[in-house]
Amino acid sequence: MKDLTSVYMPDPSELYRPIVNEEGVTGKSKDEFRQYEENSSNDWLGVVQRTYYTMHTNQTVDFVKSMREKYGMLNHSKLTVMEALEELNKVVDESDPDVAIPNIYHAFQTAERIRAAHPDLGWFHLVGLIHDLGKILAVFGEPQWAVVGDTYPVGCAPAPSVVFGRRSFIDCPDMPQYYPLNDSSLEGELLGVYSPHCGLDDVLMSYGHDEYMYNVLVGNGCTLPEEGLRMVRYHSFYPWHTGKDYSYLTNDKDDTMLPWVHEFNQFDLYSKGDDLPDIEEVKPYYEELINTYCPGILRF
């Protein structure tokens, strides 16, 4: 494994997500968080825009297939879950102005919030702990546009709710084949290489930490239930679970799992203001969960 003291890996999408609590949205409205052009003179928002434009240019069908092949062998490292969490501490997320703590604290914050709300669902607690472990891709040297940020299907037209919209795909080599620039709602012009309601299992998603960690869990025979695997695989797929787009690709299985993804995301995104957990105090509980669902040394 590449030995790095720290990896600066901004997650640009964090800037545009409202603060939400159990009573609903507080602070800015959703619309206010989607006014990208008005903020384009801001230096950091310029970085965010370039990040997404780079992502939307380079995340082609061929690129996604190549990344699935590159990391599908799970031959880049061998680690226990706890060792992987320690590796994730090398990743510094400089995009989040509200959190100046190592990633391992966010992992335990998320897990502990889930544990408090769903005390009898141990597998759910573990999902909270490991959902971002795929960001270890940055430690392997991958650029942040191939690790973080909102995900979306490649090989079909981007939905309106994709960050920065269809205009950000203007330089994508797949554009002429898959990405009509008009706003047509005709299903046949949106599907690209897919069949109607083929299901997300048969859709190529832009590559990042979600897809990679899902592959790690499945490839190592981890025994999390399907609901947990879906949370890991699609928690960054905001155009679907929040934007309510891509319904023409989803099937009944996806619709059944969507409430679980929603349930997870409230704990993931909005745990950052919580008190920091005492990791050493709660670690034995999570080690027991790891031994149940993801035991031993995993291939990454």
PDB file of C-alpha atoms in Angstrom:
ATOM      1  CA  MET A   1       0.000   0.000   0.000  1.00  0.00           C
ATOM      2  CA  LYS A   2       1.174   3.502  -0.801  1.00  0.00           C
ATOM      3  CA  ASP A   3       2.399   5.067   2.451  1.00  0.00           C
ATOM      4  CA  LEU A   4       1.003   8.576   2.792  1.00  0.00           C
ATOM      5  CA  THR A   5       0.948  10.784   5.849  1.00  0.00           C
ATOM      6  CA  SER A   6      -2.251  12.416   4.630  1.00  0.00           C
ATOM      7  CA  VAL A   7      -4.329  12.531   1.486  1.00  0.00           C
ATOM      8  CA  TYR A   8      -6.308  15.696   0.872  1.00  0.00           C
ATOM      9  CA  MET A   9      -9.545  14.476  -0.622  1.00  0.00           C
ATOM     10  CA  PRO A  10     -12.289  17.104  -0.704  1.00  0.00           C
ATOM     11  CA  ASP A  11     -15.817  15.798  -1.093  1.00  0.00           C
ATOM     12  CA  PRO A  12     -17.345  18.620  -3.133  1.00  0.00           C
ATOM     13  CA  SER A  13     -20.947  17.544  -2.683  1.00  0.00           C
ATOM     14  CA  GLU A  14     -20.821  18.279   1.065  1.00  0.00           C
ATOM     15  CA  LEU A  15     -21.147  21.997   0.333  1.00  0.00           C
ATOM     16  CA  TYR A  16     -24.581  21.642  -1.204  1.00  0.00           C
ATOM     17  CA  ARG A  17     -26.388  19.463   1.294  1.00  0.00           C
ATOM     18  CA  PRO A  18     -28.725  21.116   3.806  1.00  0.00           C
ATOM     19  CA  ILE A  19     -28.578  20.449   7.520  1.00  0.00           C
ATOM     20  CA  VAL A  20     -31.448  18.169   8.468  1.00  0.00           C
ATOM     21  CA  ASN A  21     -32.739  16.999  11.815  1.00  0.00           C
ATOM     22  CA  GLU A  22     -35.548  14.709  12.924  1.00  0.00           C
ATOM     23  CA  GLU A  23     -38.082  17.520  12.448  1.00  0.00           C
ATOM     24  CA  GLY A  24     -37.030  18.235   8.855  1.00  0.00           C
ATOM     25  CA  VAL A  25     -34.787  20.615   6.978  1.00  0.00           C
ATOM     26  CA  THR A  26     -33.283  23.543   8.864  1.00  0.00           C
ATOM     27  CA  GLY A  27     -31.211  26.424   7.581  1.00  0.00           C
ATOM     28  CA  LYS A  28     -31.042  26.829   3.808  1.00  0.00           C
ATOM     29  CA  SER A  29     -33.679  25.310   1.587  1.00  0.00           C
ATOM     30  CA  LYS A  30     -32.830  22.703  -1.006  1.00  0.00           C
ATOM     31  CA  ASP A  31     -33.204  25.288  -3.759  1.00  0.00           C
ATOM     32  CA  GLU A  32     -30.685  27.564  -2.077  1.00  0.00           C
ATOM     33  CA  PHE A  33     -28.148  24.756  -2.040  1.00  0.00           C
ATOM     34  CA  ARG A  34     -28.503  24.284  -5.828  1.00  0.00           C
ATOM     35  CA  GLN A  35     -27.622  27.821  -6.950  1.00  0.00           C
ATOM     36  CA  TYR A  36     -24.199  26.980  -8.329  1.00  0.00           C
ATOM     37  CA  GLU A  37     -23.742  29.730 -10.890  1.00  0.00           C
ATOM     38  CA  GLU A  38     -24.391  32.539  -8.453  1.00  0.00           C
ATOM     39  CA  ASN A  39     -21.443  31.325  -6.362  1.00  0.00           C
ATOM     40  CA  SER A  40     -19.005  30.736  -9.194  1.00  0.00           C
ATOM     41  CA  SER A  41     -16.832  33.751  -8.227  1.00  0.00           C
ATOM     42  CA  ASN A  42     -16.018  32.056  -4.909  1.00  0.00           C
ATOM     43  CA  ASP A  43     -12.588  30.404  -5.127  1.00  0.00           C
ATOM     44  CA  TRP A  44     -13.599  27.212  -3.340  1.00  0.00           C
ATOM     45  CA  LEU A  45     -16.793  26.837  -5.323  1.00  0.00           C
ATOM     46  CA  GLY A  46     -14.644  27.162  -8.409  1.00  0.00           C
ATOM     47  CA  VAL A  47     -12.635  24.169  -7.187  1.00  0.00           C
ATOM     48  CA  VAL A  48     -15.875  22.283  -6.599  1.00  0.00           C
ATOM     49  CA  GLN A  49     -17.095  23.067 -10.104  1.00  0.00           C
ATOM     50  CA  ARG A  50     -13.815  21.950 -11.685  1.00  0.00           C
ATOM     51  CA  THR A  51     -13.944  18.750  -9.655  1.00  0.00           C
ATOM     52  CA  TYR A  52     -17.376  17.826 -10.909  1.00  0.00           C
ATOM     53  CA  TYR A  53     -16.653  18.876 -14.478  1.00  0.00           C
ATOM     54  CA  THR A  54     -13.532  16.673 -14.380  1.00  0.00           C
ATOM     55  CA  MET A  55     -15.588  13.811 -12.989  1.00  0.00           C
ATOM     56  CA  HIS A  56     -18.310  14.206 -15.576  1.00  0.00           C
ATOM     57  CA  THR A  57     -15.734  14.405 -18.367  1.00  0.00           C
ATOM     58  CA  ASN A  58     -13.638  11.402 -17.346  1.00  0.00           C
ATOM     59  CA  GLN A  59     -16.163   8.989 -15.850  1.00  0.00           C
ATOM     60  CA  THR A  60     -16.986   7.285 -19.131  1.00  0.00           C
ATOM     61  CA  VAL A  61     -18.370   3.791 -19.628  1.00  0.00           C
ATOM     62  CA  ASP A  62     -14.871   2.573 -20.515  1.00  0.00           C
ATOM     63  CA  PHE A  63     -13.350   4.252 -17.463  1.00  0.00           C
ATOM     64  CA  VAL A  64     -15.868   2.683 -15.099  1.00  0.00           C
ATOM     65  CA  LYS A  65     -15.310  -0.738 -16.633  1.00  0.00           C
ATOM     66  CA  SER A  66     -11.544  -0.313 -16.302  1.00  0.00           C
ATOM     67  CA  MET A  67     -11.838   0.675 -12.632  1.00  0.00           C
ATOM     68  CA  ARG A  68     -14.116  -2.269 -11.907  1.00  0.00           C
ATOM     69  CA  GLU A  69     -11.516  -4.526 -13.496  1.00  0.00           C
ATOM     70  CA  LYS A  70      -8.595  -2.845 -11.718  1.00  0.00           C
ATOM     71  CA  TYR A  71     -10.125  -3.073  -8.258  1.00  0.00           C
ATOM     72  CA  GLY A  72     -12.385  -6.062  -8.746  1.00  0.00           C
ATOM     73  CA  MET A  73      -9.478  -8.420  -8.096  1.00  0.00           C
ATOM     74  CA  LEU A  74      -9.180  -7.062  -4.531  1.00  0.00           C
ATOM     75  CA  ASN A  75      -5.406  -7.389  -4.665  1.00  0.00           C
ATOM     76  CA  HIS A  76      -4.270  -3.945  -3.460  1.00  0.00           C
ATOM     77  CA  SER A  77      -4.014  -4.641   0.256  1.00  0.00           C
ATOM     78  CA  LYS A  78      -5.001  -7.054   3.023  1.00  0.00           C
ATOM     79  CA  LEU A  79      -6.453  -5.474   6.147  1.00  0.00           C
ATOM     80  CA  THR A  80      -8.889  -6.075   8.950  1.00  0.00           C
ATOM     81  CA  VAL A  81     -11.794  -3.623   9.141  1.00  0.00           C
ATOM     82  CA  MET A  82     -10.187  -1.832  12.085  1.00  0.00           C
ATOM     83  CA  GLU A  83      -6.882  -1.571  10.223  1.00  0.00           C
ATOM     84  CA  ALA A  84      -8.720  -0.138   7.224  1.00  0.00           C
ATOM     85  CA  LEU A  85     -10.365   2.454   9.470  1.00  0.00           C
ATOM     86  CA  GLU A  86      -6.919   3.493  10.672  1.00  0.00           C
ATOM     87  CA  GLU A  87      -5.750   3.803   7.069  1.00  0.00           C
ATOM     88  CA  LEU A  88      -8.740   6.043   6.396  1.00  0.00           C
ATOM     89  CA  ASN A  89      -7.354   8.455   8.961  1.00  0.00           C
ATOM     90  CA  LYS A  90      -4.746   9.368   6.350  1.00  0.00           C
ATOM     91  CA  VAL A  91      -7.569  10.864   4.289  1.00  0.00           C
ATOM     92  CA  VAL A  92      -8.261  14.471   5.208  1.00  0.00           C
ATOM     93  CA  ASP A  93     -11.578  15.799   3.908  1.00  0.00           C
ATOM     94  CA  GLU A  94     -10.842  19.505   3.515  1.00  0.00           C
ATOM     95  CA  SER A  95     -14.204  20.325   1.923  1.00  0.00           C
ATOM     96  CA  ASP A  96     -16.246  20.106   5.105  1.00  0.00           C
ATOM     97  CA  PRO A  97     -16.078  23.349   7.121  1.00  0.00           C
ATOM     98  CA  ASP A  98     -17.940  21.785  10.055  1.00  0.00           C
ATOM     99  CA  VAL A  99     -15.649  18.847  10.722  1.00  0.00           C
ATOM    100  CA  ALA A 100     -11.956  19.120  11.560  1.00  0.00           C
ATOM    101  CA  ILE A 101     -11.570  15.598  12.880  1.00  0.00           C
ATOM    102  CA  PRO A 102     -10.159  12.370  11.464  1.00  0.00           C
ATOM    103  CA  ASN A 103     -12.499  10.272   9.347  1.00  0.00           C
ATOM    104  CA  ILE A 104     -12.571   7.529  11.951  1.00  0.00           C
ATOM    105  CA  TYR A 105     -14.607   9.808  14.238  1.00  0.00           C
ATOM    106  CA  HIS A 106     -17.266  10.357  11.595  1.00  0.00           C
ATOM    107  CA  ALA A 107     -17.448   6.576  11.130  1.00  0.00           C
ATOM    108  CA  PHE A 108     -18.085   6.035  14.844  1.00  0.00           C
ATOM    109  CA  GLN A 109     -20.406   9.065  15.049  1.00  0.00           C
ATOM    110  CA  THR A 110     -22.577   7.630  12.295  1.00  0.00           C
ATOM    111  CA  ALA A 111     -22.548   4.165  13.817  1.00  0.00           C
ATOM    112  CA  GLU A 112     -23.415   5.423  17.292  1.00  0.00           C
ATOM    113  CA  ARG A 113     -26.329   7.523  16.042  1.00  0.00           C
ATOM    114  CA  ILE A 114     -27.721   4.487  14.238  1.00  0.00           C
ATOM    115  CA  ARG A 115     -27.174   2.373  17.336  1.00  0.00           C
ATOM    116  CA  ALA A 116     -29.151   4.838  19.460  1.00  0.00           C
ATOM    117  CA  ALA A 117     -32.070   4.917  17.017  1.00  0.00           C
ATOM    118  CA  HIS A 118     -32.064   1.205  16.101  1.00  0.00           C
ATOM    119  CA  PRO A 119     -30.546  -0.607  19.105  1.00  0.00           C
ATOM    120  CA  ASP A 120     -31.564  -4.075  17.903  1.00  0.00           C
ATOM    121  CA  LEU A 121     -30.053  -3.851  14.386  1.00  0.00           C
ATOM    122  CA  GLY A 122     -26.388  -4.660  14.885  1.00  0.00           C
ATOM    123  CA  TRP A 123     -25.732  -5.038  11.161  1.00  0.00           C
ATOM    124  CA  PHE A 124     -27.055  -1.480  10.660  1.00  0.00           C
ATOM    125  CA  HIS A 125     -24.614  -0.167  13.278  1.00  0.00           C
ATOM    126  CA  LEU A 126     -21.762  -1.818  11.389  1.00  0.00           C
ATOM    127  CA  VAL A 127     -22.864  -0.271   8.096  1.00  0.00           C
ATOM    128  CA  GLY A 128     -22.566   3.128   9.762  1.00  0.00           C
ATOM    129  CA  LEU A 129     -19.015   2.289  10.774  1.00  0.00           C
ATOM    130  CA  ILE A 130     -17.766   1.016   7.410  1.00  0.00           C
ATOM    131  CA  HIS A 131     -19.796   2.904   4.805  1.00  0.00           C
ATOM    132  CA  ASP A 132     -16.923   5.222   3.838  1.00  0.00           C
ATOM    133  CA  LEU A 133     -14.110   2.657   3.967  1.00  0.00           C
ATOM    134  CA  GLY A 134     -14.012   2.689   0.180  1.00  0.00           C
ATOM    135  CA  LYS A 135     -12.308   6.081   0.405  1.00  0.00           C
ATOM    136  CA  ILE A 136      -9.149   4.085   0.953  1.00  0.00           C
ATOM    137  CA  LEU A 137      -8.977   4.363  -2.841  1.00  0.00           C
ATOM    138  CA  ALA A 138      -7.365   7.761  -2.202  1.00  0.00           C
ATOM    139  CA  VAL A 139      -4.623   6.077  -0.183  1.00  0.00           C
ATOM    140  CA  PHE A 140      -4.061   3.858  -3.215  1.00  0.00           C
ATOM    141  CA  GLY A 141      -3.430   7.019  -5.228  1.00  0.00           C
ATOM    142  CA  GLU A 142      -6.725   7.554  -7.047  1.00  0.00           C
ATOM    143  CA  PRO A 143      -7.793  11.161  -7.789  1.00  0.00           C
ATOM    144  CA  GLN A 144     -10.642  12.466  -5.660  1.00  0.00           C
ATOM    145  CA  TRP A 145     -13.023  12.725  -8.648  1.00  0.00           C
ATOM    146  CA  ALA A 146     -12.791   8.925  -8.816  1.00  0.00           C
ATOM    147  CA  VAL A 147     -13.351   8.465  -5.069  1.00  0.00           C
ATOM    148  CA  VAL A 148     -15.855  10.961  -3.623  1.00  0.00           C
ATOM    149  CA  GLY A 149     -18.806  13.055  -4.729  1.00  0.00           C
ATOM    150  CA  ASP A 150     -22.321  12.180  -5.814  1.00  0.00           C
ATOM    151  CA  THR A 151     -22.609   9.133  -8.041  1.00  0.00           C
ATOM    152  CA  TYR A 152     -24.777   8.647 -11.141  1.00  0.00           C
ATOM    153  CA  PRO A 153     -25.259   6.085 -13.931  1.00  0.00           C
ATOM    154  CA  VAL A 154     -22.935   6.224 -16.923  1.00  0.00           C
ATOM    155  CA  GLY A 155     -24.027   5.050 -20.347  1.00  0.00           C
ATOM    156  CA  CYS A 156     -27.259   7.038 -20.293  1.00  0.00           C
ATOM    157  CA  ALA A 157     -28.368  10.648 -20.205  1.00  0.00           C
ATOM    158  CA  PRO A 158     -27.528  12.451 -16.951  1.00  0.00           C
ATOM    159  CA  ALA A 159     -30.583  13.455 -14.962  1.00  0.00           C
ATOM    160  CA  PRO A 160     -31.314  17.117 -14.199  1.00  0.00           C
ATOM    161  CA  SER A 161     -30.504  16.641 -10.504  1.00  0.00           C
ATOM    162  CA  VAL A 162     -26.896  15.573 -11.164  1.00  0.00           C
ATOM    163  CA  VAL A 163     -24.619  18.224  -9.662  1.00  0.00           C
ATOM    164  CA  PHE A 164     -23.991  21.039 -12.183  1.00  0.00           C
ATOM    165  CA  GLY A 165     -26.450  19.440 -14.575  1.00  0.00           C
ATOM    166  CA  ARG A 166     -26.074  18.171 -18.108  1.00  0.00           C
ATOM    167  CA  ARG A 167     -23.905  21.106 -19.189  1.00  0.00           C
ATOM    168  CA  SER A 168     -21.065  19.667 -17.095  1.00  0.00           C
ATOM    169  CA  PHE A 169     -20.907  16.650 -19.422  1.00  0.00           C
ATOM    170  CA  ILE A 170     -20.165  18.747 -22.511  1.00  0.00           C
ATOM    171  CA  ASP A 171     -16.591  17.388 -22.839  1.00  0.00           C
ATOM    172  CA  CYS A 172     -17.416  13.776 -21.980  1.00  0.00           C
ATOM    173  CA  PRO A 173     -16.345  11.500 -24.872  1.00  0.00           C
ATOM    174  CA  ASP A 174     -19.551   9.499 -24.343  1.00  0.00           C
ATOM    175  CA  MET A 175     -21.660  12.597 -24.956  1.00  0.00           C
ATOM    176  CA  PRO A 176     -22.580  12.035 -28.616  1.00  0.00           C
ATOM    177  CA  GLN A 177     -23.710   8.465 -27.960  1.00  0.00           C
ATOM    178  CA  TYR A 178     -25.368   8.628 -24.559  1.00  0.00           C
ATOM    179  CA  TYR A 179     -25.966  12.190 -23.434  1.00  0.00           C
ATOM    180  CA  PRO A 180     -28.538  14.241 -25.337  1.00  0.00           C
ATOM    181  CA  LEU A 181     -28.191  17.875 -24.330  1.00  0.00           C
ATOM    182  CA  ASN A 182     -31.875  18.645 -24.599  1.00  0.00           C
ATOM    183  CA  ASP A 183     -34.216  18.261 -21.647  1.00  0.00           C
ATOM    184  CA  SER A 184     -36.385  15.655 -23.319  1.00  0.00           C
ATOM    185  CA  SER A 185     -38.343  13.489 -20.940  1.00  0.00           C
ATOM    186  CA  LEU A 186     -38.885  10.812 -23.561  1.00  0.00           C
ATOM    187  CA  GLU A 187     -37.804   7.576 -21.964  1.00  0.00           C
ATOM    188  CA  GLY A 188     -36.109   6.301 -25.102  1.00  0.00           C
ATOM    189  CA  GLU A 189     -33.809   9.332 -25.193  1.00  0.00           C
ATOM    190  CA  LEU A 190     -32.765   8.890 -21.565  1.00  0.00           C
ATOM    191  CA  LEU A 191     -32.064   5.160 -21.363  1.00  0.00           C
ATOM    192  CA  GLY A 192     -28.820   4.991 -23.331  1.00  0.00           C
ATOM    193  CA  VAL A 193     -27.510   1.412 -23.181  1.00  0.00           C
ATOM    194  CA  TYR A 194     -30.149   0.260 -20.669  1.00  0.00           C
ATOM    195  CA  SER A 195     -33.601  -1.285 -20.874  1.00  0.00           C
ATOM    196  CA  PRO A 196     -36.547   0.264 -19.036  1.00  0.00           C
ATOM    197  CA  HIS A 197     -36.606  -0.726 -15.346  1.00  0.00           C
ATOM    198  CA  CYS A 198     -33.584  -3.004 -15.742  1.00  0.00           C
ATOM    199  CA  GLY A 199     -32.720  -2.464 -12.072  1.00  0.00           C
ATOM    200  CA  LEU A 200     -29.723  -0.765 -10.514  1.00  0.00           C
ATOM    201  CA  ASP A 201     -27.870  -4.078 -10.220  1.00  0.00           C
ATOM    202  CA  ASP A 202     -27.473  -3.958 -14.010  1.00  0.00           C
ATOM    203  CA  VAL A 203     -26.504  -0.278 -14.203  1.00  0.00           C
ATOM    204  CA  LEU A 204     -22.905   0.968 -14.421  1.00  0.00           C
ATOM    205  CA  MET A 205     -22.520   3.656 -11.752  1.00  0.00           C
ATOM    206  CA  SER A 206     -19.797   6.287 -11.828  1.00  0.00           C
ATOM    207  CA  TYR A 207     -16.873   4.777  -9.950  1.00  0.00           C
ATOM    208  CA  GLY A 208     -16.078   5.787  -6.394  1.00  0.00           C
ATOM    209  CA  HIS A 209     -15.932   4.648  -2.795  1.00  0.00           C
ATOM    210  CA  ASP A 210     -19.528   3.342  -2.767  1.00  0.00           C
ATOM    211  CA  GLU A 211     -19.097   0.825  -5.574  1.00  0.00           C
ATOM    212  CA  TYR A 212     -15.633  -0.168  -4.423  1.00  0.00           C
ATOM    213  CA  MET A 213     -16.646  -0.890  -0.821  1.00  0.00           C
ATOM    214  CA  TYR A 214     -19.678  -2.832  -1.990  1.00  0.00           C
ATOM    215  CA  ASN A 215     -17.328  -4.981  -4.066  1.00  0.00           C
ATOM    216  CA  VAL A 216     -15.019  -5.459  -1.064  1.00  0.00           C
ATOM    217  CA  LEU A 217     -17.906  -6.681   1.087  1.00  0.00           C
ATOM    218  CA  VAL A 218     -19.321  -9.036  -1.517  1.00  0.00           C
ATOM    219  CA  GLY A 219     -15.918 -10.274  -2.682  1.00  0.00           C
ATOM    220  CA  ASN A 220     -14.895 -11.182   0.862  1.00  0.00           C
ATOM    221  CA  GLY A 221     -18.137 -13.008   1.609  1.00  0.00           C
ATOM    222  CA  CYS A 222     -19.272 -10.570   4.298  1.00  0.00           C
ATOM    223  CA  THR A 223     -22.702 -11.510   5.600  1.00  0.00           C
ATOM    224  CA  LEU A 224     -24.432  -8.153   5.865  1.00  0.00           C
ATOM    225  CA  PRO A 225     -28.058  -8.328   4.718  1.00  0.00           C
ATOM    226  CA  GLU A 226     -29.078  -6.945   1.341  1.00  0.00           C
ATOM    227  CA  GLU A 227     -30.393  -3.776   2.969  1.00  0.00           C
ATOM    228  CA  GLY A 228     -26.937  -3.034   4.377  1.00  0.00           C
ATOM    229  CA  LEU A 229     -25.191  -3.726   1.090  1.00  0.00           C
ATOM    230  CA  ARG A 230     -27.577  -1.338  -0.670  1.00  0.00           C
ATOM    231  CA  MET A 231     -26.836   1.392   1.852  1.00  0.00           C
ATOM    232  CA  VAL A 232     -23.115   1.060   1.169  1.00  0.00           C
ATOM    233  CA  ARG A 233     -23.497   0.888  -2.610  1.00  0.00           C
ATOM    234  CA  TYR A 234     -25.910   3.759  -3.141  1.00  0.00           C
ATOM    235  CA  HIS A 235     -25.533   6.218  -0.265  1.00  0.00           C
ATOM    236  CA  SER A 236     -23.889   8.749  -2.632  1.00  0.00           C
ATOM    237  CA  PHE A 237     -26.466   8.254  -5.404  1.00  0.00           C
ATOM    238  CA  TYR A 238     -28.225  11.525  -4.567  1.00  0.00           C
ATOM    239  CA  PRO A 239     -29.906  11.995  -7.956  1.00  0.00           C
ATOM    240  CA  TRP A 240     -31.894   8.839  -7.158  1.00  0.00           C
ATOM    241  CA  HIS A 241     -32.595   8.802  -3.443  1.00  0.00           C
ATOM    242  CA  THR A 242     -32.920  12.576  -3.026  1.00  0.00           C
ATOM    243  CA  GLY A 243     -33.377  13.961  -6.541  1.00  0.00           C
ATOM    244  CA  LYS A 244     -35.996  11.297  -7.350  1.00  0.00           C
ATOM    245  CA  ASP A 245     -34.519  10.794 -10.809  1.00  0.00           C
ATOM    246  CA  TYR A 246     -33.698   7.625 -12.763  1.00  0.00           C
ATOM    247  CA  SER A 247     -36.988   5.929 -11.914  1.00  0.00           C
ATOM    248  CA  TYR A 248     -36.999   4.617 -15.489  1.00  0.00           C
ATOM    249  CA  LEU A 249     -33.982   2.458 -14.570  1.00  0.00           C
ATOM    250  CA  THR A 250     -35.097   1.160 -11.173  1.00  0.00           C
ATOM    251  CA  ASN A 251     -37.166  -1.949 -10.548  1.00  0.00           C
ATOM    252  CA  ASP A 252     -39.312  -3.254  -7.694  1.00  0.00           C
ATOM    253  CA  LYS A 253     -36.269  -4.419  -5.733  1.00  0.00           C
ATOM    254  CA  ASP A 254     -34.749  -0.937  -5.859  1.00  0.00           C
ATOM    255  CA  ASP A 255     -38.043   0.634  -4.792  1.00  0.00           C
ATOM    256  CA  THR A 256     -38.223  -1.749  -1.835  1.00  0.00           C
ATOM    257  CA  MET A 257     -34.683  -0.898  -0.731  1.00  0.00           C
ATOM    258  CA  LEU A 258     -34.997   2.877  -1.180  1.00  0.00           C
ATOM    259  CA  PRO A 259     -36.493   3.526   2.298  1.00  0.00           C
ATOM    260  CA  TRP A 260     -33.483   1.805   3.862  1.00  0.00           C
ATOM    261  CA  VAL A 261     -31.089   4.048   1.929  1.00  0.00           C
ATOM    262  CA  HIS A 262     -33.100   7.067   3.092  1.00  0.00           C
ATOM    263  CA  GLU A 263     -32.969   5.838   6.674  1.00  0.00           C
ATOM    264  CA  PHE A 264     -29.216   5.410   6.534  1.00  0.00           C
ATOM    265  CA  ASN A 265     -28.463   8.770   4.969  1.00  0.00           C
ATOM    266  CA  GLN A 266     -29.996  10.822   7.762  1.00  0.00           C
ATOM    267  CA  PHE A 267     -27.444   9.327  10.145  1.00  0.00           C
ATOM    268  CA  ASP A 268     -24.540   9.602   7.734  1.00  0.00           C
ATOM    269  CA  LEU A 269     -24.852  13.227   6.703  1.00  0.00           C
ATOM    270  CA  TYR A 270     -26.199  14.811   9.822  1.00  0.00           C
ATOM    271  CA  SER A 271     -24.174  13.257  12.618  1.00  0.00           C
ATOM    272  CA  LYS A 272     -21.332  15.731  12.248  1.00  0.00           C
ATOM    273  CA  GLY A 273     -22.487  18.087  14.965  1.00  0.00           C
ATOM    274  CA  ASP A 274     -22.707  15.325  17.538  1.00  0.00           C
ATOM    275  CA  ASP A 275     -20.322  14.933  20.444  1.00  0.00           C
ATOM    276  CA  LEU A 276     -17.287  12.856  19.572  1.00  0.00           C
ATOM    277  CA  PRO A 277     -17.606   9.267  20.757  1.00  0.00           C
ATOM    278  CA  ASP A 278     -15.067   7.632  23.009  1.00  0.00           C
ATOM    279  CA  ILE A 279     -13.691   5.230  20.425  1.00  0.00           C
ATOM    280  CA  GLU A 280     -11.793   3.053  22.881  1.00  0.00           C
ATOM    281  CA  GLU A 281     -14.930   2.651  24.973  1.00  0.00           C
ATOM    282  CA  VAL A 282     -17.203   1.568  22.116  1.00  0.00           C
ATOM    283  CA  LYS A 283     -14.615  -0.267  19.996  1.00  0.00           C
ATOM    284  CA  PRO A 284     -15.141  -3.708  21.666  1.00  0.00           C
ATOM    285  CA  TYR A 285     -18.825  -3.624  20.679  1.00  0.00           C
ATOM    286  CA  TYR A 286     -17.979  -2.953  17.039  1.00  0.00           C
ATOM    287  CA  GLU A 287     -15.206  -5.547  17.039  1.00  0.00           C
ATOM    288  CA  GLU A 288     -17.861  -8.117  17.950  1.00  0.00           C
ATOM    289  CA  LEU A 289     -19.996  -6.952  15.022  1.00  0.00           C
ATOM    290  CA  ILE A 290     -17.012  -7.121  12.697  1.00  0.00           C
ATOM    291  CA  ASN A 291     -16.280 -10.667  13.841  1.00  0.00           C
ATOM    292  CA  THR A 292     -19.895 -11.574  13.081  1.00  0.00           C
ATOM    293  CA  TYR A 293     -20.285  -9.997   9.645  1.00  0.00           C
ATOM    294  CA  CYS A 294     -16.802  -9.176   8.277  1.00  0.00           C
ATOM    295  CA  PRO A 295     -14.318 -11.299  10.221  1.00  0.00           C
ATOM    296  CA  GLY A 296     -10.593 -11.604   9.801  1.00  0.00           C
ATOM    297  CA  ILE A 297      -8.380 -10.080   7.145  1.00  0.00           C
ATOM    298  CA  LEU A 298     -10.197  -8.706   4.087  1.00  0.00           C
ATOM    299  CA  ARG A 299      -8.814  -8.286   0.608  1.00  0.00           C
ATOM    300  CA  PHE A 300      -8.969  -4.699  -0.625  1.00  0.00           C
TER     301      PHE A 300
END
